[in-house]
XYZ file of C-alpha atoms in Angstrom:
511
model
C -40.959 3.895 -24.539
C -40.899 0.257 -23.450
C -39.919 -2.000 -26.360
C -42.213 -4.788 -27.454
C -41.326 -8.084 -25.794
C -40.786 -9.613 -29.253
C -37.562 -7.642 -29.485
C -36.260 -9.822 -26.657
C -37.248 -13.225 -27.902
C -36.485 -12.837 -31.592
C -35.253 -9.614 -33.175
C -37.069 -8.883 -36.450
C -35.038 -5.845 -37.534
C -32.749 -6.925 -40.392
C -31.142 -3.511 -40.864
C -27.423 -3.758 -41.613
C -25.189 -2.941 -38.672
C -23.050 0.213 -38.856
C -19.334 -0.283 -39.571
C -16.753 -0.167 -36.746
C -15.787 3.393 -35.874
C -19.232 4.774 -36.728
C -20.921 6.642 -33.831
C -23.777 4.138 -34.076
C -21.467 1.134 -33.749
C -22.614 -1.081 -30.914
C -26.292 -0.742 -31.817
C -27.955 -3.941 -32.945
C -31.374 -5.012 -34.232
C -34.226 -3.016 -32.765
C -31.830 -0.236 -31.749
C -30.638 -2.256 -28.715
C -27.123 -1.809 -27.360
C -24.644 -4.652 -27.702
C -23.008 -5.150 -24.301
C -20.158 -7.183 -25.766
C -19.066 -4.270 -27.984
C -19.194 -1.575 -25.300
C -15.839 0.054 -24.576
C -17.092 1.512 -21.289
C -19.765 -0.605 -19.632
C -20.121 1.774 -16.701
C -20.985 4.674 -19.003
C -23.319 2.467 -21.056
C -25.222 1.365 -17.946
C -25.803 4.994 -16.970
C -26.993 5.776 -20.494
C -29.391 2.831 -20.361
C -30.627 3.923 -16.943
C -31.446 7.371 -18.318
C -33.220 5.903 -21.376
C -35.114 2.958 -19.895
C -35.067 3.246 -16.112
C -33.960 0.490 -13.691
C -34.430 -2.367 -16.221
C -33.160 -2.060 -19.793
C -33.105 -4.288 -22.924
C -29.670 -5.189 -24.355
C -28.010 -7.720 -26.661
C -25.439 -10.387 -25.809
C -23.054 -12.072 -28.271
C -24.706 -13.180 -31.519
C -27.353 -10.523 -30.785
C -29.109 -12.698 -28.224
C -31.653 -10.490 -26.366
C -31.467 -10.001 -22.617
C -32.612 -7.611 -19.914
C -30.026 -5.952 -17.651
C -31.298 -4.997 -14.199
C -29.763 -1.663 -13.183
C -31.736 -0.759 -10.056
C -30.689 -1.796 -6.540
C -34.266 -2.502 -5.424
C -35.139 -4.336 -8.644
C -32.072 -6.558 -8.374
C -32.914 -7.501 -4.809
C -36.507 -8.262 -5.770
C -35.339 -10.524 -8.593
C -32.872 -12.570 -6.536
C -35.234 -12.824 -3.572
C -38.319 -13.974 -5.488
C -37.735 -17.586 -6.575
C -41.435 -17.944 -7.363
C -40.943 -15.595 -10.343
C -37.252 -15.949 -11.302
C -34.987 -18.981 -11.529
C -31.357 -19.658 -12.417
C -32.323 -22.696 -14.481
C -31.443 -21.605 -18.035
C -33.334 -24.516 -19.601
C -36.478 -22.353 -19.692
C -34.698 -19.492 -21.521
C -36.592 -18.801 -24.758
C -33.535 -17.964 -26.961
C -31.894 -21.207 -25.848
C -35.024 -23.258 -26.545
C -35.418 -21.567 -29.958
C -31.838 -22.366 -30.974
C -30.551 -18.762 -30.943
C -27.892 -19.665 -28.366
C -25.480 -22.100 -30.009
C -23.462 -24.675 -28.028
C -20.270 -22.695 -28.776
C -21.727 -19.371 -27.607
C -18.999 -17.437 -25.688
C -21.190 -17.128 -22.608
C -22.377 -20.736 -22.559
C -20.010 -21.686 -19.655
C -21.800 -19.065 -17.546
C -25.313 -19.866 -18.736
C -25.427 -23.645 -19.312
C -27.360 -25.529 -16.654
C -25.317 -27.715 -14.299
C -26.335 -30.036 -11.446
C -25.168 -27.590 -8.785
C -26.967 -25.715 -6.034
C -26.674 -22.327 -7.782
C -28.774 -23.647 -10.700
C -31.234 -25.777 -8.720
C -34.453 -24.776 -6.969
C -37.033 -26.230 -4.635
C -36.221 -29.387 -2.699
C -33.193 -30.121 -4.891
C -31.769 -26.699 -4.104
C -32.328 -27.259 -0.388
C -30.511 -30.611 -0.543
C -27.474 -29.348 -2.471
C -27.253 -25.950 -0.783
C -27.672 -27.585 2.625
C -24.645 -29.774 1.981
C -22.495 -26.794 0.943
C -23.534 -24.536 3.820
C -23.233 -27.431 6.260
C -19.646 -28.061 5.177
C -18.917 -24.310 5.324
C -20.181 -24.137 8.910
C -17.428 -26.530 10.060
C -14.608 -24.186 9.009
C -12.559 -22.874 11.942
C -12.435 -19.180 11.075
C -9.808 -18.375 13.715
C -7.520 -21.033 12.281
C -8.405 -19.866 8.768
C -7.245 -16.331 9.505
C -3.961 -17.684 10.901
C -3.435 -19.644 7.694
C -4.237 -16.570 5.575
C -1.632 -14.621 7.543
C 1.044 -17.291 7.070
C 0.262 -17.632 3.361
C 0.465 -13.853 2.955
C 3.879 -13.790 4.627
C 5.160 -16.625 2.420
C 4.093 -14.767 -0.713
C 5.710 -11.515 0.465
C 8.891 -13.462 1.288
C 9.177 -14.367 -2.393
C 9.706 -10.768 -3.474
C 10.452 -8.660 -0.365
C 14.215 -8.615 -1.075
C 13.750 -7.419 -4.670
C 12.287 -4.003 -3.884
C 9.813 -4.436 -6.751
C 6.839 -6.691 -7.436
C 3.616 -7.126 -9.387
C 0.944 -7.416 -6.724
C -1.554 -8.993 -9.141
C 0.641 -11.775 -10.485
C 2.685 -12.349 -7.306
C 0.110 -11.759 -4.577
C -3.575 -11.217 -5.447
C -3.801 -14.185 -7.830
C -1.920 -16.551 -5.492
C -3.278 -15.883 -1.999
C -6.901 -16.982 -2.653
C -5.753 -20.224 -4.300
C -3.350 -21.027 -1.447
C -6.129 -20.482 1.086
C -8.824 -22.368 -0.831
C -6.543 -25.379 -1.362
C -6.108 -25.477 2.415
C -9.853 -25.094 3.051
C -10.738 -27.883 0.632
C -8.080 -30.167 2.093
C -5.486 -30.307 -0.703
C -2.641 -27.947 0.322
C -0.196 -30.162 -1.592
C -1.929 -29.218 -4.855
C -1.221 -25.501 -4.428
C 1.490 -24.350 -6.822
C 2.011 -21.994 -9.744
C 0.436 -24.484 -12.139
C -2.988 -24.597 -10.498
C -3.036 -20.783 -10.295
C -2.224 -20.532 -14.001
C -4.840 -23.178 -14.844
C -7.546 -21.268 -12.952
C -6.660 -18.006 -14.680
C -6.519 -19.698 -18.097
C -9.878 -21.381 -17.578
C -11.533 -18.103 -16.624
C -10.068 -16.277 -19.625
C -11.640 -18.785 -22.010
C -8.469 -19.321 -24.057
C -7.857 -22.192 -26.481
C -6.331 -24.197 -23.637
C -9.211 -23.517 -21.233
C -10.618 -27.036 -21.643
C -7.273 -28.613 -20.743
C -6.960 -26.261 -17.750
C -10.428 -27.238 -16.565
C -9.514 -30.921 -16.868
C -6.375 -30.360 -14.797
C -8.316 -28.668 -11.997
C -11.078 -31.297 -12.078
C -8.387 -33.998 -11.877
C -7.038 -32.406 -8.677
C -10.521 -32.193 -7.175
C -11.568 -35.734 -8.095
C -8.353 -37.150 -6.612
C -9.091 -35.184 -3.461
C -12.653 -36.528 -3.288
C -11.418 -40.112 -3.691
C -8.880 -39.670 -0.871
C -11.444 -38.173 1.469
C -14.007 -40.899 0.806
C -11.379 -43.417 1.850
C -9.968 -41.363 4.740
C -12.016 -38.372 5.946
C -10.306 -35.496 7.725
C -11.391 -32.172 9.219
C -11.763 -30.208 5.988
C -14.513 -28.881 3.724
C -14.362 -31.809 1.290
C -14.727 -34.468 3.980
C -17.730 -32.730 5.517
C -19.294 -32.234 2.069
C -18.917 -35.946 1.307
C -20.246 -37.075 4.679
C -23.185 -34.662 4.802
C -26.592 -36.379 5.260
C -27.582 -35.096 1.783
C -25.320 -37.860 0.353
C -24.098 -36.090 -2.774
C -23.022 -38.282 -5.691
C -19.445 -38.352 -6.948
C -20.392 -36.044 -9.822
C -22.167 -33.632 -7.489
C -19.158 -33.612 -5.172
C -16.760 -32.796 -8.016
C -18.986 -30.083 -9.495
C -19.521 -28.342 -6.170
C -15.829 -28.457 -5.281
C -15.109 -26.816 -8.638
C -17.736 -24.105 -8.091
C -16.489 -23.321 -4.577
C -12.836 -23.227 -5.648
C -13.188 -21.165 -8.826
C -15.897 -18.764 -7.639
C -14.012 -17.985 -4.436
C -10.718 -17.694 -6.310
C -11.897 -15.314 -9.030
C -13.964 -13.089 -6.737
C -11.278 -12.777 -4.064
C -8.403 -12.242 -6.513
C -10.340 -9.337 -8.040
C -11.251 -7.973 -4.611
C -7.638 -8.061 -3.377
C -6.336 -6.345 -6.500
C -9.037 -3.662 -6.340
C -8.394 -2.806 -2.679
C -4.607 -2.665 -3.145
C -4.922 -0.506 -6.265
C -7.104 1.943 -4.389
C -4.662 2.130 -1.484
C -1.821 2.865 -3.917
C -3.612 5.392 -6.124
C -5.837 7.340 -3.720
C -3.839 9.278 -1.082
C -6.970 10.112 0.884
C -8.006 6.466 1.065
C -4.544 5.456 2.306
C -4.406 8.326 4.771
C -7.661 7.156 6.343
C -6.169 3.694 6.771
C -2.879 4.971 8.191
C -4.616 7.457 10.466
C -7.067 4.964 11.907
C -10.186 6.647 10.497
C -10.823 3.503 8.449
C -10.051 -0.127 9.218
C -9.001 -2.621 6.563
C -12.391 -4.427 6.760
C -14.111 -1.083 6.169
C -11.826 -0.436 3.196
C -12.790 -3.839 1.798
C -16.514 -3.058 2.161
C -16.021 0.282 0.402
C -14.349 -1.555 -2.478
C -17.239 -4.040 -2.633
C -19.532 -1.074 -3.202
C -17.387 0.762 -5.766
C -15.647 -2.109 -7.596
C -17.446 -5.406 -6.956
C -15.488 -8.506 -8.071
C -18.283 -9.431 -10.507
C -20.012 -6.671 -12.490
C -22.951 -8.844 -13.507
C -24.050 -12.445 -13.064
C -25.586 -14.450 -15.907
C -28.325 -14.978 -15.374
C -31.874 -15.213 -14.018
C -34.873 -16.355 -16.076
C -38.549 -15.453 -15.765
C -40.771 -18.391 -14.803
C -43.934 -16.475 -15.654
C -45.021 -13.233 -17.249
C -44.354 -10.438 -14.800
C -43.297 -6.813 -14.411
C -39.998 -5.446 -13.142
C -38.878 -1.834 -13.014
C -41.706 -0.710 -15.257
C -40.855 -3.263 -17.955
C -43.026 -6.147 -19.087
C -41.031 -9.355 -18.624
C -42.217 -12.372 -20.605
C -42.016 -15.962 -19.459
C -38.657 -17.334 -20.617
C -36.914 -13.942 -20.805
C -33.381 -13.758 -19.446
C -32.118 -11.114 -17.026
C -28.617 -10.059 -15.999
C -28.129 -9.577 -12.261
C -26.559 -6.092 -12.411
C -24.258 -5.907 -9.388
C -22.061 -2.987 -10.489
C -24.865 -0.756 -11.831
C -27.098 -1.656 -8.884
C -24.400 -0.566 -6.419
C -24.350 2.934 -7.933
C -28.123 3.316 -8.262
C -28.688 7.026 -7.498
C -31.761 6.122 -5.476
C -29.565 4.417 -2.848
C -26.319 6.352 -3.470
C -27.099 9.920 -4.488
C -23.518 10.920 -3.593
C -21.009 8.366 -4.892
C -18.158 10.106 -3.051
C -19.753 9.464 0.347
C -18.191 6.751 2.503
C -20.188 3.542 2.830
C -18.331 2.375 5.951
C -20.327 -0.113 7.978
C -22.936 -0.521 5.225
C -23.150 -4.066 3.871
C -26.253 -3.652 1.721
C -24.252 -3.822 -1.521
C -24.989 -6.527 -4.089
C -21.452 -7.949 -4.343
C -22.397 -11.289 -2.766
C -25.873 -11.554 -4.252
C -28.920 -12.246 -2.156
C -31.866 -14.529 -1.675
C -31.595 -18.331 -1.951
C -28.429 -18.100 -4.071
C -26.501 -15.629 -1.913
C -22.794 -16.483 -1.835
C -22.254 -18.982 1.021
C -18.491 -18.290 1.210
C -18.544 -14.513 1.547
C -16.964 -14.605 5.019
C -13.987 -16.503 3.595
C -13.569 -13.913 0.835
C -13.728 -11.072 3.330
C -11.183 -12.771 5.620
C -8.706 -13.322 2.763
C -8.958 -9.667 1.736
C -8.862 -8.288 5.298
C -5.877 -10.309 6.488
C -4.014 -10.279 3.169
C -4.135 -6.508 2.676
C -3.238 -5.847 6.314
C -0.299 -8.275 6.242
C 1.104 -6.812 3.030
C 0.915 -3.207 4.241
C 2.499 -4.148 7.571
C 5.432 -5.851 5.835
C 5.859 -3.152 3.169
C 4.662 0.113 4.761
C 6.384 2.282 2.125
C 5.016 0.403 -0.895
C 4.317 2.738 -3.839
C 2.889 2.364 -7.333
C 5.756 1.875 -9.806
C 4.020 3.382 -12.851
C 1.623 6.154 -13.720
C -1.942 5.376 -12.737
C -3.008 5.933 -16.353
C -0.774 3.018 -17.415
C -2.758 0.438 -15.429
C -4.677 -1.974 -17.667
C -7.763 -4.106 -17.203
C -9.342 -6.990 -19.049
C -13.078 -6.397 -19.081
C -16.021 -8.619 -19.911
C -19.731 -8.474 -19.245
C -19.179 -10.512 -16.074
C -16.120 -8.876 -14.509
C -13.278 -6.376 -14.730
C -9.854 -7.792 -13.902
C -6.726 -5.721 -13.216
C -3.901 -7.062 -15.412
C -0.952 -5.943 -13.281
C -0.115 -3.717 -10.323
C 3.631 -2.897 -10.349
C 5.012 -1.518 -7.068
C 8.321 -0.536 -5.507
C 9.402 -0.503 -1.860
C 12.447 -0.678 0.390
C 13.934 -4.198 0.146
C 13.510 -6.178 3.330
C 14.698 -9.590 4.530
C 12.277 -12.549 4.557
C 10.509 -13.470 7.770
C 10.235 -16.869 9.400
C 6.547 -17.663 8.982
C 6.819 -20.889 10.997
C 8.069 -19.239 14.196
C 5.572 -19.239 17.035
C 5.004 -16.150 19.197
C 7.594 -15.902 21.988
C 6.482 -15.881 25.634
C 9.817 -14.623 26.983
C 9.448 -11.651 29.380
C 10.066 -8.265 27.860
C 13.123 -6.596 29.468
C 12.248 -3.570 31.576
C 14.132 -0.413 30.498
C 16.381 1.278 33.043
C 14.554 3.904 35.082
C 15.375 7.536 34.448
C 17.172 9.533 37.140
C 14.862 11.762 39.150
C 15.486 15.388 38.361
C 15.812 18.021 41.152
C 15.220 21.717 40.501
C 18.385 23.777 40.913
C 20.826 20.863 40.719
C 22.726 19.237 37.910
C 21.591 15.675 37.306
C 24.416 13.119 37.469
C 25.580 11.447 34.295
C 24.293 7.951 33.769
C 26.892 5.209 33.663
C 25.406 4.125 30.391
C 25.532 7.599 28.797
C 27.548 7.717 25.607
C 30.650 9.899 25.458
C 33.123 10.713 22.738
C 36.027 10.175 25.206
C 36.350 7.979 28.317
C 36.475 9.802 31.679
C 39.974 10.593 32.917
C 41.234 8.655 35.951
C 43.101 10.256 38.893
C 46.343 8.753 37.595
C 45.807 10.554 34.281
C 45.321 13.865 35.994
C 41.570 13.718 36.027
C 39.249 14.737 38.837
C 37.681 11.900 40.836
C 33.940 11.493 40.324
C 32.099 13.267 43.174
C 29.767 11.275 45.399
C 26.059 12.143 45.338
C 25.116 14.954 47.688
C 22.038 15.113 49.825
C 20.187 16.948 47.081
C 21.130 14.463 44.397
C 19.337 11.174 43.982
C 21.445 8.067 43.334
C 20.764 6.137 40.182
C 18.248 3.372 40.491
C 19.622 -0.083 39.785
C 17.994 -1.950 36.900
C 15.260 -4.335 37.827
C 16.589 -7.774 38.549
C 20.142 -6.569 39.355
C 22.220 -8.989 41.418
C 23.329 -8.160 44.915
C 22.078 -8.132 48.417
C 18.716 -6.546 48.894
C 17.805 -6.725 45.179
C 14.177 -5.768 44.625
C 11.802 -8.551 43.740
C 10.654 -8.704 40.093
C 8.009 -6.161 39.203
C 4.531 -7.246 38.227
C 2.631 -6.451 35.047
C 0.960 -3.414 36.612
C 4.297 -1.885 37.642
C 5.758 -2.476 34.193
C 2.690 -0.823 32.648
C 3.127 2.222 34.922
C 6.780 2.446 33.905
C 5.795 2.448 30.244
C 2.946 4.924 30.784
C 5.230 7.369 32.621
C 7.942 7.059 29.973
C 10.493 5.157 32.076
């Protein structure tokens, strides 16, 4: 039965909560489930789907009421209908009524900011236009080259050790190295900025200081590019006709950097974990039945970088998924539960190769503008790592892997691996254009005759000379073909160099 809307805007049930360990623990006022106390969000979402359908009532921290959208169709309708739903949290009833305190744990996700993802109407067009305009100037061919070089540098750090943690040493570093290059501040990339980004996202006691450090880097970058523009994202954002203010520039640089970093770090870790723990998945990659981009898309379906996004807010009284939504109600954009909606995926084991209708990058006016960058980092990074370390294996039992989980995302803590130690590679070397030496042609075989030994054939003992009592080497008979001299051999009558077509025929015929 659909709960009364009052249960969403101000719970009236004052029944004492059950103690921890009780089977009813996690149930709050009105019998609603507390998302923040759930040990298994995936299982809870399926339970809610069975009880309430594609839209279900839940409780956030401090028992703040919220709707979670579980259906694929319902999620798409919500994000694509700005006339009914907005990302401006200032109309959220619990916030206006004082239920959501300034120190609420989810306030960094919910609080309104002067950025395109929270704006609407003409203001959204102005801010979003500046971001997408700057994105459109990125050279994606050059970007993929930089991703490849950054991947090789990271692998060089641990390739001689034979062991590594692919979360701490690869997945959490590659996106930051690439995004610093995209924004125009490659000199700022180091271990400190990676640690600051991770600390800020974890919401630790030092998160404020970490945020200040990152904002300091971005504001220094903006000041440099105002004085001397270059061909990078920041310069184009500053010089866009929308004329963003200094504060708008800083806020949007922060959103682009952190959103791309967190999403892509999770995506990289998820794809690599699946390659290492699912033999069938890896066999498809090795056998050519699946490309790395297809593996990335499959991961975006099964393990999206963000499980939910907080949040959307009803601008008027409406209906969604059979539920009555009041003006001012808040809704969670349910990416993970929407991706496994049985109405669009009746068989979760079926491959989703070539299907990009997942919710991982959102949709509608606020669809992620940098999704192509995230895909490129994952595609090139995973491919480069597996090429360098083809025998990489998980260095622990799969059951020992640990995650940190929140309402918004699920982050793999570590991914220990082992492999055959290998020497570092020179990532600055350019491809060589030197001609490839043509292998010596094989002697033509004649039926019924013994083929002559090649001069280059290995032997345990040198041939005996006539002085040593040996038999002189016989000359080729009419039925024996003389050995063909290597291409390019010196001497009179040497054949002219072979062309590409002749070299291809040699290779094709096994010469």
